Each structure stands twice: as structure tokens, then as C-alpha cells.
PDB file of C-alpha atoms in Angstrom:
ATOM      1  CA  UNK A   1      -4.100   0.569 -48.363  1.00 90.00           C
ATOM      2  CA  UNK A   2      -4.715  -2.980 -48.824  1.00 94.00           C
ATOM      3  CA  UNK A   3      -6.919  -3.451 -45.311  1.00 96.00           C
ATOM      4  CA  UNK A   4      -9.225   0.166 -46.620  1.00 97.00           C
ATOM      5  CA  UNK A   5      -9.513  -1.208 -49.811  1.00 97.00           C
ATOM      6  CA  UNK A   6     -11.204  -4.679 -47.997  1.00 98.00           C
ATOM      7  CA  UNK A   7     -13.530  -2.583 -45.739  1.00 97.00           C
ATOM      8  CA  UNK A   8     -14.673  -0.485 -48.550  1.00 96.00           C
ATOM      9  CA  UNK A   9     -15.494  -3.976 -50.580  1.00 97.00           C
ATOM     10  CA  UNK A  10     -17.095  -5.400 -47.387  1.00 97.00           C
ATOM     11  CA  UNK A  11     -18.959  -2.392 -46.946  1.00 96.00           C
ATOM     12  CA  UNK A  12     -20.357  -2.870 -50.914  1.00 96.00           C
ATOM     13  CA  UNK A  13     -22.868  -5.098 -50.320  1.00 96.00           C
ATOM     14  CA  UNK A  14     -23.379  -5.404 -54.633  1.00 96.00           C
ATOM     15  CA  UNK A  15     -19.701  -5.344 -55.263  1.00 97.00           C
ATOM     16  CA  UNK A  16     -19.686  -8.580 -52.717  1.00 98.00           C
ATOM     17  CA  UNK A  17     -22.216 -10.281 -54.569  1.00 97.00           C
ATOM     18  CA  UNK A  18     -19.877  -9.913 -57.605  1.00 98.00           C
ATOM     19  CA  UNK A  19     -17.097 -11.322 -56.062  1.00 98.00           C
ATOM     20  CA  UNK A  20     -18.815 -14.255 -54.370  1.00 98.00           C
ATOM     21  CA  UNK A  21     -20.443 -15.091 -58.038  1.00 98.00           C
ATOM     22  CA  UNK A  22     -17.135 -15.126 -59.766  1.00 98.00           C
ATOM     23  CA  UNK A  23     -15.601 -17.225 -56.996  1.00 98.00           C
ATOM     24  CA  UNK A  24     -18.225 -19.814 -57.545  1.00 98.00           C
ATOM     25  CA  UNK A  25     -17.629 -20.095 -61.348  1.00 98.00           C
ATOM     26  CA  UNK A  26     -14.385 -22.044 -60.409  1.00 96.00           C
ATOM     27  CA  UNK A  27     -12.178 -19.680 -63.405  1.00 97.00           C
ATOM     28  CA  UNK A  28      -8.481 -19.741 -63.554  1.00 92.00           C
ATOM     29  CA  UNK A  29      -6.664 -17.030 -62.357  1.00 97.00           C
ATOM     30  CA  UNK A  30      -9.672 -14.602 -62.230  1.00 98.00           C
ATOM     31  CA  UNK A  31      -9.894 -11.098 -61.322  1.00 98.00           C
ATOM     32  CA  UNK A  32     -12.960  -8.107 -61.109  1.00 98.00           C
ATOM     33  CA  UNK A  33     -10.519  -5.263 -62.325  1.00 98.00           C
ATOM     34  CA  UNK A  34     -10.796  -1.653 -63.491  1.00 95.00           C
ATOM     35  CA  UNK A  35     -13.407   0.218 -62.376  1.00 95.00           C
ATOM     36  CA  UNK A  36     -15.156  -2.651 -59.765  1.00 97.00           C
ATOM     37  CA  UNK A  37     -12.486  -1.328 -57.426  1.00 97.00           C
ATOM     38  CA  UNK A  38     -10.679   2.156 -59.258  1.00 97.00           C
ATOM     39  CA  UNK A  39     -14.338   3.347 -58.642  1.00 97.00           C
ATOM     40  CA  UNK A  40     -15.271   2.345 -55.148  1.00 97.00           C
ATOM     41  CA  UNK A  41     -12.315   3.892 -53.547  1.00 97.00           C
ATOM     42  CA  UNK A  42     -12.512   7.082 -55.822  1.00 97.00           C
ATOM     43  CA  UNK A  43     -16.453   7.151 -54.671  1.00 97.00           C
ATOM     44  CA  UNK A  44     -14.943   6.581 -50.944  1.00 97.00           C
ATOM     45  CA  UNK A  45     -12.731   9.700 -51.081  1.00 97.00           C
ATOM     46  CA  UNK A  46     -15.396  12.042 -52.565  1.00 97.00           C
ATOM     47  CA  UNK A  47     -17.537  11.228 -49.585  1.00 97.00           C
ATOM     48  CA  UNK A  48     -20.271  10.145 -52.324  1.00 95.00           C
ATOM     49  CA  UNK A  49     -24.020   9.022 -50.539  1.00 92.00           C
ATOM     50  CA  UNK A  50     -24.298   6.265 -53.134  1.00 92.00           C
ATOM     51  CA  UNK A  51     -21.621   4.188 -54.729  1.00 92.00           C
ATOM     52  CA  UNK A  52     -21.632   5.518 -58.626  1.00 94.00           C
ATOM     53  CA  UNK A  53     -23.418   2.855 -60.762  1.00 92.00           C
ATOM     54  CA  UNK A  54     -21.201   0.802 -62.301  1.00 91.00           C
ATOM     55  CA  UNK A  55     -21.136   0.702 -66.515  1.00 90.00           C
ATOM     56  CA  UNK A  56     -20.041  -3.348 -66.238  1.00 95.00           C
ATOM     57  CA  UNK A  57     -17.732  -5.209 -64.030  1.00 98.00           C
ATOM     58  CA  UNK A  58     -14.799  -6.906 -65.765  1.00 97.00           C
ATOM     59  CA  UNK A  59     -14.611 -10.220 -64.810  1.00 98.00           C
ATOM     60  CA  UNK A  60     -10.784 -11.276 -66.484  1.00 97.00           C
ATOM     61  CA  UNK A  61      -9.340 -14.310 -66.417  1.00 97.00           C
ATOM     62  CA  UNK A  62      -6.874 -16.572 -67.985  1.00 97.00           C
ATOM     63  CA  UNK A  63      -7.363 -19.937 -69.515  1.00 95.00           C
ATOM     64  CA  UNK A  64      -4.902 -20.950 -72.557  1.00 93.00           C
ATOM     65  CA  UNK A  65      -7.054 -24.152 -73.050  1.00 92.00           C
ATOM     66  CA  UNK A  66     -10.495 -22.663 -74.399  1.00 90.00           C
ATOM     67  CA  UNK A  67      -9.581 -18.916 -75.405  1.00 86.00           C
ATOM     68  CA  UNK A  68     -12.904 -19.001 -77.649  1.00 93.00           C
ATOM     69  CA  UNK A  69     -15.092 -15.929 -76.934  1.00 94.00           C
ATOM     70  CA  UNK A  70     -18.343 -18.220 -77.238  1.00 96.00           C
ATOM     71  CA  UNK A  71     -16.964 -19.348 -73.882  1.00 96.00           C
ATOM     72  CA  UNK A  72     -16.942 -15.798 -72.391  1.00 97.00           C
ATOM     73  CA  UNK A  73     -20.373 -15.182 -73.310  1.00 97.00           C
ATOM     74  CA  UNK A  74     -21.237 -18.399 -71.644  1.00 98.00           C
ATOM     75  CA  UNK A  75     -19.639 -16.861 -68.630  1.00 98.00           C
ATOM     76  CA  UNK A  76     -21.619 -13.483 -68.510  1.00 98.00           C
ATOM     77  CA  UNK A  77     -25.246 -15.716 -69.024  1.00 98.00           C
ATOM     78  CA  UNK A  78     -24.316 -17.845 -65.935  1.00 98.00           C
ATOM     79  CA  UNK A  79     -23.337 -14.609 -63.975  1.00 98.00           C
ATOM     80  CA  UNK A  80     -26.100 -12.211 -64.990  1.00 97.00           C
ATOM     81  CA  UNK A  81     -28.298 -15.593 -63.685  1.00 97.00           C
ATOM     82  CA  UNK A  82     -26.380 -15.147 -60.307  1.00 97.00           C
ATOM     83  CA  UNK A  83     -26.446 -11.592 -60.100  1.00 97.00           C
ATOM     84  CA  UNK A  84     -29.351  -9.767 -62.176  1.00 95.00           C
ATOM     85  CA  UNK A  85     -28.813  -6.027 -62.969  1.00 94.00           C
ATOM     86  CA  UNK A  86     -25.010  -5.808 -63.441  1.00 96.00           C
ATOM     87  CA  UNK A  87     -23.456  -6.022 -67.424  1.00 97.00           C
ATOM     88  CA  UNK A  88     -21.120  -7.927 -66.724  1.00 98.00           C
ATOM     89  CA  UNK A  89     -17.871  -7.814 -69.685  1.00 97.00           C
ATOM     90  CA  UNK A  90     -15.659 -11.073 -69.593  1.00 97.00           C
ATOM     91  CA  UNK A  91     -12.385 -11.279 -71.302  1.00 96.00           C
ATOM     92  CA  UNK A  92     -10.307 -14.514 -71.348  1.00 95.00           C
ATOM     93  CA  UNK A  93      -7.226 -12.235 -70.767  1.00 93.00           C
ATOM     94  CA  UNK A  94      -4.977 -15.430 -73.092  1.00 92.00           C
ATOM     95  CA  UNK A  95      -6.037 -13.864 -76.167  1.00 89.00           C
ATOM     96  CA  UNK A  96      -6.275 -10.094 -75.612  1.00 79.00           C
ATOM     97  CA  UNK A  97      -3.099  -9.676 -76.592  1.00 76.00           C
ATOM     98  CA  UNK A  98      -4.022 -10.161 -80.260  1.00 68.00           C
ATOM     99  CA  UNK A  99      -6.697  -7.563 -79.460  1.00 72.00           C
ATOM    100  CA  UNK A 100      -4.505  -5.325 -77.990  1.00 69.00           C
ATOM    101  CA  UNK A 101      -1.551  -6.444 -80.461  1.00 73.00           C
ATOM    102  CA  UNK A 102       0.837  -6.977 -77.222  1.00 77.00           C
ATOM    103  CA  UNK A 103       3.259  -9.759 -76.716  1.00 83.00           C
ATOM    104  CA  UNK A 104       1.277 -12.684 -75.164  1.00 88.00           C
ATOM    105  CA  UNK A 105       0.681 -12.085 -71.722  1.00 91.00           C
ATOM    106  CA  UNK A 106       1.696 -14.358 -68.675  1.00 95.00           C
ATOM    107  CA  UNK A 107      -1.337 -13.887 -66.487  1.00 96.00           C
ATOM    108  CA  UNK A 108      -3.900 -12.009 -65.789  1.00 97.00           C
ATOM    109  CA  UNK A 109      -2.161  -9.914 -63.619  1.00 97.00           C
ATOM    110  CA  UNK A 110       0.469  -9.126 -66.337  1.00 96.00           C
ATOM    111  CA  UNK A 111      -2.592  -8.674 -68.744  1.00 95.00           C
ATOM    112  CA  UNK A 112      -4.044  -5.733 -66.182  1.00 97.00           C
ATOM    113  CA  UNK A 113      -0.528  -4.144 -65.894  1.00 96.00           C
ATOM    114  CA  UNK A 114      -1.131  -3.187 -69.482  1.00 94.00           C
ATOM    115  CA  UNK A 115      -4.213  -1.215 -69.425  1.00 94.00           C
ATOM    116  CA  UNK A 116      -4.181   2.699 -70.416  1.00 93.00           C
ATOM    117  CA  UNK A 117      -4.574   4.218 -67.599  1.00 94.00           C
ATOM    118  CA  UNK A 118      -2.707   3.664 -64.108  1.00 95.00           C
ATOM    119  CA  UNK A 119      -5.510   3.286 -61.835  1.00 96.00           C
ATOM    120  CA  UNK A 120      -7.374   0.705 -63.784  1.00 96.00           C
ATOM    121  CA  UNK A 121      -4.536  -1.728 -63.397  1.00 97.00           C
ATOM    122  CA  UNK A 122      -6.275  -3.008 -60.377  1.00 98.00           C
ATOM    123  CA  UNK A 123      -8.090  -5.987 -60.095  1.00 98.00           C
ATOM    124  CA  UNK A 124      -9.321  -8.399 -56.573  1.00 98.00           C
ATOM    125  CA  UNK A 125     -11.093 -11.402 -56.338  1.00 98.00           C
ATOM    126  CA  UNK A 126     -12.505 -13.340 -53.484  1.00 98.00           C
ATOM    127  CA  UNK A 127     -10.321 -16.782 -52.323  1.00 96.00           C
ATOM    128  CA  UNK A 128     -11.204 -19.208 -50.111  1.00 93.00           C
ATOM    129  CA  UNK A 129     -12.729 -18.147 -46.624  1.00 93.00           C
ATOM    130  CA  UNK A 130     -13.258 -15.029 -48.061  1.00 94.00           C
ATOM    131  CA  UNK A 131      -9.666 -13.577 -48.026  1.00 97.00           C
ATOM    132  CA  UNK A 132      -8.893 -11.275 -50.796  1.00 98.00           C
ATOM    133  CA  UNK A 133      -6.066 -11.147 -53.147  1.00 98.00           C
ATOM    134  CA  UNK A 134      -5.730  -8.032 -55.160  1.00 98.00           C
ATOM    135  CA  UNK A 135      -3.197  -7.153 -58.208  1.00 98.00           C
ATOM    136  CA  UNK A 136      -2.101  -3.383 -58.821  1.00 97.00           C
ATOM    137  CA  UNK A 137       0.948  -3.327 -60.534  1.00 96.00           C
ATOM    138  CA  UNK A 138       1.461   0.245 -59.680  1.00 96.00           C
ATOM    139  CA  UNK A 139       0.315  -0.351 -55.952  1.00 95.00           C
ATOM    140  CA  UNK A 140      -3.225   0.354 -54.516  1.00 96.00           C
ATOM    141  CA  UNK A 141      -2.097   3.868 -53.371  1.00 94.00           C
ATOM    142  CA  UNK A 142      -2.241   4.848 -56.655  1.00 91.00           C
ATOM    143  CA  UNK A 143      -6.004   4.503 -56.353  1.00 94.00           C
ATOM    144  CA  UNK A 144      -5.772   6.302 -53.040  1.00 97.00           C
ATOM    145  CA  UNK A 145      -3.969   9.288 -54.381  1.00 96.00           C
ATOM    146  CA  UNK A 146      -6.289  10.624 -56.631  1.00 95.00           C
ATOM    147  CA  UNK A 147      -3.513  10.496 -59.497  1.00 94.00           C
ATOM    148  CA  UNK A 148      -5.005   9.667 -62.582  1.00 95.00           C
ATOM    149  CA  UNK A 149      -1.981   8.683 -65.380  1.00 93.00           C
ATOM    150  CA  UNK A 150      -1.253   7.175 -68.687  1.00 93.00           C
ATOM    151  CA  UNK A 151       0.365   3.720 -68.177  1.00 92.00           C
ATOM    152  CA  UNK A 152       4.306   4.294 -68.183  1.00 92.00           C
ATOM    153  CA  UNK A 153       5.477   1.092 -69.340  1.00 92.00           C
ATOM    154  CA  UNK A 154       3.165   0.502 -72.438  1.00 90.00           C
ATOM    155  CA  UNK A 155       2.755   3.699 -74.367  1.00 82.00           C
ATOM    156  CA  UNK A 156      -0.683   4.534 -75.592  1.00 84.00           C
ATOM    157  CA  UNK A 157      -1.468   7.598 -77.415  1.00 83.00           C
ATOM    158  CA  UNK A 158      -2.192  10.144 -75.751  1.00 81.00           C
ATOM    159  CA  UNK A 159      -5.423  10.769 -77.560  1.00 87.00           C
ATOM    160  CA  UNK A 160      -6.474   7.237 -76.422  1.00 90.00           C
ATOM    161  CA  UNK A 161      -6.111   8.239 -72.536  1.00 90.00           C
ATOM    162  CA  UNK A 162      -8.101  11.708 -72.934  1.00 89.00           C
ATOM    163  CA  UNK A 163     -10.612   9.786 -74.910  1.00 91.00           C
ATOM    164  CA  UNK A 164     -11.078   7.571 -72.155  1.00 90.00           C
ATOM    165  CA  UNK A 165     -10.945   9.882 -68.991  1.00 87.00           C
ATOM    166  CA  UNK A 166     -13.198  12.310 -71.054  1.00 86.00           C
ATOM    167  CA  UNK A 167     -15.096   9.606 -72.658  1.00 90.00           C
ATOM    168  CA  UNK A 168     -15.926   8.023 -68.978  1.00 90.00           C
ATOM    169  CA  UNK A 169     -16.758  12.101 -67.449  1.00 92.00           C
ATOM    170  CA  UNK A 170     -14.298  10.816 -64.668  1.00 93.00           C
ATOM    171  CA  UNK A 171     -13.456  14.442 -64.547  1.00 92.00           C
ATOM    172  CA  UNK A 172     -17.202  14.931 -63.848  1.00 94.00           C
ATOM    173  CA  UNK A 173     -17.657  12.218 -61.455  1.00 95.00           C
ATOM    174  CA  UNK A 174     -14.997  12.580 -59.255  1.00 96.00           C
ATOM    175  CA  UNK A 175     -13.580  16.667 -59.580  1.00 96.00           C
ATOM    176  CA  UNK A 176     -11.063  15.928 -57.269  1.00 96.00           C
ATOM    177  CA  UNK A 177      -9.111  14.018 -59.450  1.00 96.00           C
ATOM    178  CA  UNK A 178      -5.736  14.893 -60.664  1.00 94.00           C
ATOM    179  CA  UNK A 179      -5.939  13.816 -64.710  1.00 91.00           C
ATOM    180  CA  UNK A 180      -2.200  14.747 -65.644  1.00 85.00           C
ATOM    181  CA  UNK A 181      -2.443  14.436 -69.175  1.00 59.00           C
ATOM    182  CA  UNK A 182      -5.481  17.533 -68.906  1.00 48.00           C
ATOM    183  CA  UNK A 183      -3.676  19.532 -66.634  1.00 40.00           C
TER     184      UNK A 183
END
């Protein structure tokens, strides 16, 4: 799944662009997670003519030595310089555990692990010569499958995970999902 997932993003000329702009920032353990690459494959799979705009891209990393969110926003100004057009959301992943009142996390990988909703534990980013590293603690097939389910090993309401799926229209979007908590 891996090698589809990296000709879909080469394919993506805007999704590229993201990923080169991020690498040049020079972050700590950074990732473009959730829906930057949940979204491209689900578009892939419903055979859409035109990758579905994106709301933001998450840019997430994690840097215990400046966790101020002043420093975030200083992040999104130099990227929405780089790359005009995209709202970019960045979250120093070293305090969202307050946020998200969760023990503190070890990474940002462990940080995406604990999102809501399986598929949007994803994240990639762009390493040197252009090699990709991704993080899916559930495994890219999950993407790939179509499955769309509430995170098993940190237990959100399930009110929270409708709200989201319903609050997104992912149902609407892409109608061959399989939402498990709406079916």
C-alpha cells in the first residue's frame, strides 16, 4: 500500500508542494496527517476527476523546547508565503495532550495514533532525496479499505465520531465508505 500511496502523492502536484514546503521549514519530527493523505487515497478509489479541496493540511510536529502556539502561527505565515491558497493548521503535537487531556505523548507519531477516527491516524512527510516516510498506526490499508472506525485504543464518545464523519459529509463525499458506527 505504501508504493500506491507514493504514486498517488507524486501524482498530486499541490499535495507535493505541501510536502516540499514543510521539508524546507527544517521542524522536528514533522508530519502532513489526517486528511492530506486519508483524502487523496479515498478520492483515488472513488475514481474522482478532481482531488476534493482540502479544508487545511495539518502540518504536526513535535518540539518540547518552544511548545508556545505564537510559534505555530509563525509556522502557518511562513508556509501560506510558500504555498498561497492552502489553510494550513499547525499543532506542536508536545502540548496537545493538555488539549486533548491525554498522557503526554512520545512523538508525533504516538500523538496521530490518538486521533478519533482510524483513518486519520495517518500522516507522511517528505525526507531527504525525496523518499517518504509515512506513520499509520493502524497500517495504510486501513485507508485502502474503505473502513471508516472509531479509534480502538483511546475511547472517544461515540457522539464525537458521528459528529465528525457527519460534520465533515464524508458520507457525502465518498458514498462508498463503510462508517461502522452509522451502519
Amino acid at each position: 500500500m505504501e508504493q500506491d500511496t507514493i504514486v498517488l502523492l507524486k501524482k498530486d502536484l499541490l499535495r507535493m508542494r505541501c510536502l516540499a514546503a514543510a521539508r524546507s521549514l527544517g521542524l522536528k519530527d514533522w508530519y502532513l496527517a489526517a486528511g492530506f493523505l486519508r483524502n487523496a487515497i479515498w478520492d483515488h478509489l472513488h475514481k474522482l476527476p478532481q482531488a476534493t479541496p482540502l479544508n487545511d493540511v495539518d502540518l504536526v510536529y513535535f518540539d518540547s523546547d518552544d511548545t508556545s502556539e505564537e510559534r505555530d502561527k509563525e509556522i502557518e505565515a511562513k508556509l501560506r508565503k510558500m504555498v498561497p491558497g492552502v489553510k494550513w493548521e499547525v499543532k506542536n503535537q508536545a502540548r496537545m495532550h493538555l488539549h486533548n487531556q491525554h498522557n503526554p505523548y512520545r512523538d508525533t507519531a504516538d500523538a496521530i495514533s490518538h486521533w478519533v477516527e482510524v483513518p486519520t491516524c495517518v500522516g507522511v512527510r517528505l525526507e531527504h532525496l525525496d523518499k517518504f516516510k509515512f506513520t499509520a498506526k493502524f497500517g495504510l490499508l486501513e485507508n485502502w479499505s474503505m473502513q471508516v472506525r472509531p479509534n480502538p485504543d483511546v475511547r472517544y464518545a461515540e457522539d464525537i465520531f458521528v459528529s465528525r464523519v457527519y460534520g465533515k459529509r464524508w458520507h457525502r463525499i465518498w458514498p462508498m465508505l463503510q462508517i461502522s458506527a452509522l451502519q
